[in-house]
Amino acid sequence: MITLSPRVIAACALAAALTACGSSAGPAARPPAPAPSPAAPSAPPTLAAGPAGLTPVFEHGSRDAGKTVALTFDADMTADQGPRAAAGERFDHPRLIGTLRTLKVPATVFMTGRWAEEYPDQARAIGRDPLFEVANHSYSHYAFTGDCYGLPTVPEERMRADVERAYQALRTVGVPAPMPYFRFPGGCYDRRALKALTPAGVTAVQWDVVGGDAFATDPDAVARQVLDGVRPGSVVVLHCTRSAAPTTEEAVRKIVPELRRQGYRFVKVSELIGAANGRG
């Protein structure tokens, strides 16, 4: 039998509710520490404003940071093409999106607001799939300069509103976090357009490899054009509209395995921009 000293007995009596008595007084019980709060998600990487505070323009990533390449797909539909869609023309391309999923290829989809409204279920599914990121391709797919592939033109005073309307359309259909990246319809822009979009806080994303899939009929030619043009850090522009780019899905099935064979890793645009900012 263990005999406790008077000092230990007194200590145990003072802390009987909190301390276990034994051969010596134990430490006082403490309430459990609160669970740490989850870290807030970091904002998507963007580029700093360009000269004179103009909207920055991103064309490709570093040529010296490994063999990465970003495939981007424009979901084009102009504001006035609703009757054509109602008549059966398909501006979507679910088979292409399915192929990207099967091949496990991350990609950035530049979506017009009008396209998202026409195909809300597809827009939402793409936006919620971690394989993809959704970015802004304007609401109307009208040009932001004159003489841009015959597209109608957005007046300068409506440019920012057109971009913001696209973001609203994306969120309304359920795209949870559209990226702060914007692609000019037709890739056409000038200083006036860059200035008009400065308050929108977007990074304009162009490309350095033209896929050439718009209205193409030969997937082999599209694949060759992409494979001949890709360099480390490249941004490739393709399309995910069946009526305007019917060969893209077949071309992608040729492009992806060959670039992987060459040692390329597919990434989203955000990873290239993050690396350019030292965040990658």
mmCIF file of N, CA, C and O in Angstrom, residues 59-97:
data_model
loop_
_atom_site.group_PDB
_atom_site.id
_atom_site.type_symbol
_atom_site.label_atom_id
_atom_site.label_comp_id
_atom_site.label_asym_id
_atom_site.label_seq_id
_atom_site.Cartn_x
_atom_site.Cartn_y
_atom_site.Cartn_z
ATOM 1 N N GLU A 59 0.255 35.465 -73.088
ATOM 2 C CA GLU A 59 0.265 34.691 -74.321
ATOM 3 C C GLU A 59 0.818 33.285 -74.138
ATOM 4 O O GLU A 59 0.370 32.351 -74.805
ATOM 5 N N HIS A 60 1.800 33.129 -73.279
ATOM 6 C CA HIS A 60 2.359 31.798 -73.026
ATOM 7 C C HIS A 60 3.157 31.841 -71.735
ATOM 8 O O HIS A 60 3.515 32.914 -71.237
ATOM 9 N N GLY A 61 3.453 30.663 -71.201
ATOM 10 C CA GLY A 61 4.232 30.565 -69.986
ATOM 11 C C GLY A 61 5.722 30.543 -70.270
ATOM 12 O O GLY A 61 6.177 30.738 -71.408
ATOM 13 N N SER A 62 6.475 30.274 -69.221
ATOM 14 C CA SER A 62 7.930 30.248 -69.332
ATOM 15 C C SER A 62 8.391 29.146 -70.267
ATOM 16 O O SER A 62 7.848 28.040 -70.254
ATOM 17 N N ARG A 63 9.404 29.455 -71.045
ATOM 18 C CA ARG A 63 10.014 28.442 -71.918
ATOM 19 C C ARG A 63 11.042 27.605 -71.165
ATOM 20 O O ARG A 63 11.531 26.610 -71.692
ATOM 21 N N ASP A 64 11.356 28.010 -69.937
ATOM 22 C CA ASP A 64 12.448 27.378 -69.193
ATOM 23 C C ASP A 64 11.985 26.687 -67.916
ATOM 24 O O ASP A 64 12.809 26.333 -67.076
ATOM 25 N N ALA A 65 10.675 26.478 -67.755
ATOM 26 C CA ALA A 65 10.165 25.913 -66.504
ATOM 27 C C ALA A 65 9.584 24.524 -66.697
ATOM 28 O O ALA A 65 8.657 24.123 -66.015
ATOM 29 N N GLY A 66 10.117 23.780 -67.633
ATOM 30 C CA GLY A 66 9.634 22.426 -67.871
ATOM 31 C C GLY A 66 8.662 22.373 -69.039
ATOM 32 O O GLY A 66 8.159 23.393 -69.512
ATOM 33 N N LYS A 67 8.391 21.154 -69.476
ATOM 34 C CA LYS A 67 7.565 20.945 -70.667
ATOM 35 C C LYS A 67 6.085 20.871 -70.265
ATOM 36 O O LYS A 67 5.501 19.796 -70.115
ATOM 37 N N THR A 68 5.518 22.051 -70.077
ATOM 38 C CA THR A 68 4.092 22.147 -69.793
ATOM 39 C C THR A 68 3.391 22.787 -70.977
ATOM 40 O O THR A 68 3.977 23.579 -71.729
ATOM 41 N N VAL A 69 2.113 22.443 -71.146
ATOM 42 C CA VAL A 69 1.316 23.024 -72.220
ATOM 43 C C VAL A 69 -0.127 23.110 -71.741
ATOM 44 O O VAL A 69 -0.616 22.208 -71.055
ATOM 45 N N ALA A 70 -0.798 24.200 -72.085
ATOM 46 C CA ALA A 70 -2.202 24.401 -71.707
ATOM 47 C C ALA A 70 -3.071 24.333 -72.963
ATOM 48 O O ALA A 70 -2.894 25.129 -73.887
ATOM 49 N N LEU A 71 -3.981 23.369 -72.973
ATOM 50 C CA LEU A 71 -4.995 23.327 -74.025
ATOM 51 C C LEU A 71 -6.175 24.186 -73.583
ATOM 52 O O LEU A 71 -6.683 24.027 -72.474
ATOM 53 N N THR A 72 -6.601 25.093 -74.439
ATOM 54 C CA THR A 72 -7.750 25.942 -74.135
ATOM 55 C C THR A 72 -8.792 25.757 -75.232
ATOM 56 O O THR A 72 -8.450 25.550 -76.396
ATOM 57 N N PHE A 73 -10.053 25.853 -74.826
ATOM 58 C CA PHE A 73 -11.153 25.600 -75.755
ATOM 59 C C PHE A 73 -12.161 26.732 -75.638
ATOM 60 O O PHE A 73 -12.656 27.031 -74.552
ATOM 61 N N ASP A 74 -12.462 27.365 -76.768
ATOM 62 C CA ASP A 74 -13.428 28.456 -76.792
ATOM 63 C C ASP A 74 -14.824 27.894 -77.059
ATOM 64 O O ASP A 74 -15.046 27.205 -78.071
ATOM 65 N N ALA A 75 -15.751 28.172 -76.140
ATOM 66 C CA ALA A 75 -17.154 27.801 -76.313
ATOM 67 C C ALA A 75 -17.874 29.016 -76.889
ATOM 68 O O ALA A 75 -18.375 29.866 -76.152
ATOM 69 N N ASP A 76 -17.875 29.106 -78.201
ATOM 70 C CA ASP A 76 -18.372 30.295 -78.893
ATOM 71 C C ASP A 76 -19.870 30.187 -79.173
ATOM 72 O O ASP A 76 -20.364 29.160 -79.632
ATOM 73 N N MET A 77 -20.563 31.266 -78.904
ATOM 74 C CA MET A 77 -21.939 31.431 -79.374
ATOM 75 C C MET A 77 -22.256 32.897 -79.272
ATOM 76 O O MET A 77 -22.157 33.489 -78.194
ATOM 77 N N THR A 78 -22.604 33.521 -80.386
ATOM 78 C CA THR A 78 -22.898 34.943 -80.354
ATOM 79 C C THR A 78 -24.327 35.167 -79.878
ATOM 80 O O THR A 78 -25.183 34.279 -79.918
ATOM 81 N N ALA A 79 -24.579 36.381 -79.432
ATOM 82 C CA ALA A 79 -25.865 36.697 -78.815
ATOM 83 C C ALA A 79 -27.037 36.518 -79.769
ATOM 84 O O ALA A 79 -28.162 36.293 -79.328
ATOM 85 N N ASP A 80 -26.770 36.594 -81.074
ATOM 86 C CA ASP A 80 -27.873 36.530 -82.036
ATOM 87 C C ASP A 80 -28.033 35.151 -82.672
ATOM 88 O O ASP A 80 -28.760 34.998 -83.651
ATOM 89 N N GLN A 81 -27.389 34.128 -82.122
ATOM 90 C CA GLN A 81 -27.453 32.800 -82.734
ATOM 91 C C GLN A 81 -28.494 31.888 -82.090
ATOM 92 O O GLN A 81 -28.553 30.701 -82.400
ATOM 93 N N GLY A 82 -29.327 32.444 -81.219
ATOM 94 C CA GLY A 82 -30.371 31.641 -80.605
ATOM 95 C C GLY A 82 -31.272 30.947 -81.615
ATOM 96 O O GLY A 82 -31.560 29.750 -81.464
ATOM 97 N N PRO A 83 -31.748 31.644 -82.668
ATOM 98 C CA PRO A 83 -32.599 30.967 -83.652
ATOM 99 C C PRO A 83 -31.902 29.792 -84.335
ATOM 100 O O PRO A 83 -32.547 28.774 -84.626
ATOM 101 N N ARG A 84 -30.606 29.903 -84.565
ATOM 102 C CA ARG A 84 -29.884 28.791 -85.180
ATOM 103 C C ARG A 84 -29.816 27.602 -84.238
ATOM 104 O O ARG A 84 -29.950 26.443 -84.654
ATOM 105 N N ALA A 85 -29.612 27.880 -82.943
ATOM 106 C CA ALA A 85 -29.609 26.788 -81.967
ATOM 107 C C ALA A 85 -30.988 26.150 -81.877
ATOM 108 O O ALA A 85 -31.126 24.922 -81.793
ATOM 109 N N ALA A 86 -32.033 26.977 -81.911
ATOM 110 C CA ALA A 86 -33.392 26.458 -81.839
ATOM 111 C C ALA A 86 -33.724 25.590 -83.050
ATOM 112 O O ALA A 86 -34.517 24.650 -82.959
ATOM 113 N N ALA A 87 -33.076 25.895 -84.179
ATOM 114 C CA ALA A 87 -33.308 25.122 -85.393
ATOM 115 C C ALA A 87 -32.481 23.843 -85.440
ATOM 116 O O ALA A 87 -32.596 23.063 -86.393
ATOM 117 N N GLY A 88 -31.646 23.628 -84.426
ATOM 118 C CA GLY A 88 -30.913 22.365 -84.360
ATOM 119 C C GLY A 88 -29.408 22.459 -84.494
ATOM 120 O O GLY A 88 -28.705 21.446 -84.355
ATOM 121 N N GLU A 89 -28.872 23.643 -84.773
ATOM 122 C CA GLU A 89 -27.416 23.759 -84.859
ATOM 123 C C GLU A 89 -26.811 23.586 -83.474
ATOM 124 O O GLU A 89 -27.293 24.157 -82.498
ATOM 125 N N ARG A 90 -25.732 22.800 -83.378
ATOM 126 C CA ARG A 90 -25.130 22.494 -82.085
ATOM 127 C C ARG A 90 -23.855 23.305 -81.902
ATOM 128 O O ARG A 90 -22.881 23.145 -82.624
ATOM 129 N N PHE A 91 -23.903 24.162 -80.887
ATOM 130 C CA PHE A 91 -22.735 24.965 -80.537
ATOM 131 C C PHE A 91 -21.952 24.345 -79.378
ATOM 132 O O PHE A 91 -20.943 24.880 -78.956
ATOM 133 N N ASP A 92 -22.449 23.219 -78.869
ATOM 134 C CA ASP A 92 -21.744 22.505 -77.805
ATOM 135 C C ASP A 92 -20.941 21.347 -78.402
ATOM 136 O O ASP A 92 -20.999 21.104 -79.609
ATOM 137 N N HIS A 93 -20.198 20.638 -77.570
ATOM 138 C CA HIS A 93 -19.433 19.483 -78.057
ATOM 139 C C HIS A 93 -19.170 18.537 -76.883
ATOM 140 O O HIS A 93 -18.035 18.377 -76.434
ATOM 141 N N PRO A 94 -20.232 17.883 -76.363
ATOM 142 C CA PRO A 94 -20.055 17.021 -75.188
ATOM 143 C C PRO A 94 -19.092 15.869 -75.422
ATOM 144 O O PRO A 94 -18.428 15.416 -74.482
ATOM 145 N N ARG A 95 -19.000 15.387 -76.654
ATOM 146 C CA ARG A 95 -18.070 14.279 -76.912
ATOM 147 C C ARG A 95 -16.630 14.720 -76.688
ATOM 148 O O ARG A 95 -15.812 13.970 -76.158
ATOM 149 N N LEU A 96 -16.304 15.941 -77.072
ATOM 150 C CA LEU A 96 -14.954 16.468 -76.838
ATOM 151 C C LEU A 96 -14.666 16.557 -75.349
ATOM 152 O O LEU A 96 -13.598 16.136 -74.881
ATOM 153 N N ILE A 97 -15.603 17.100 -74.567
ATOM 154 C CA ILE A 97 -15.406 17.194 -73.117
ATOM 155 C C ILE A 97 -15.254 15.804 -72.522
ATOM 156 O O ILE A 97 -14.416 15.571 -71.638
#
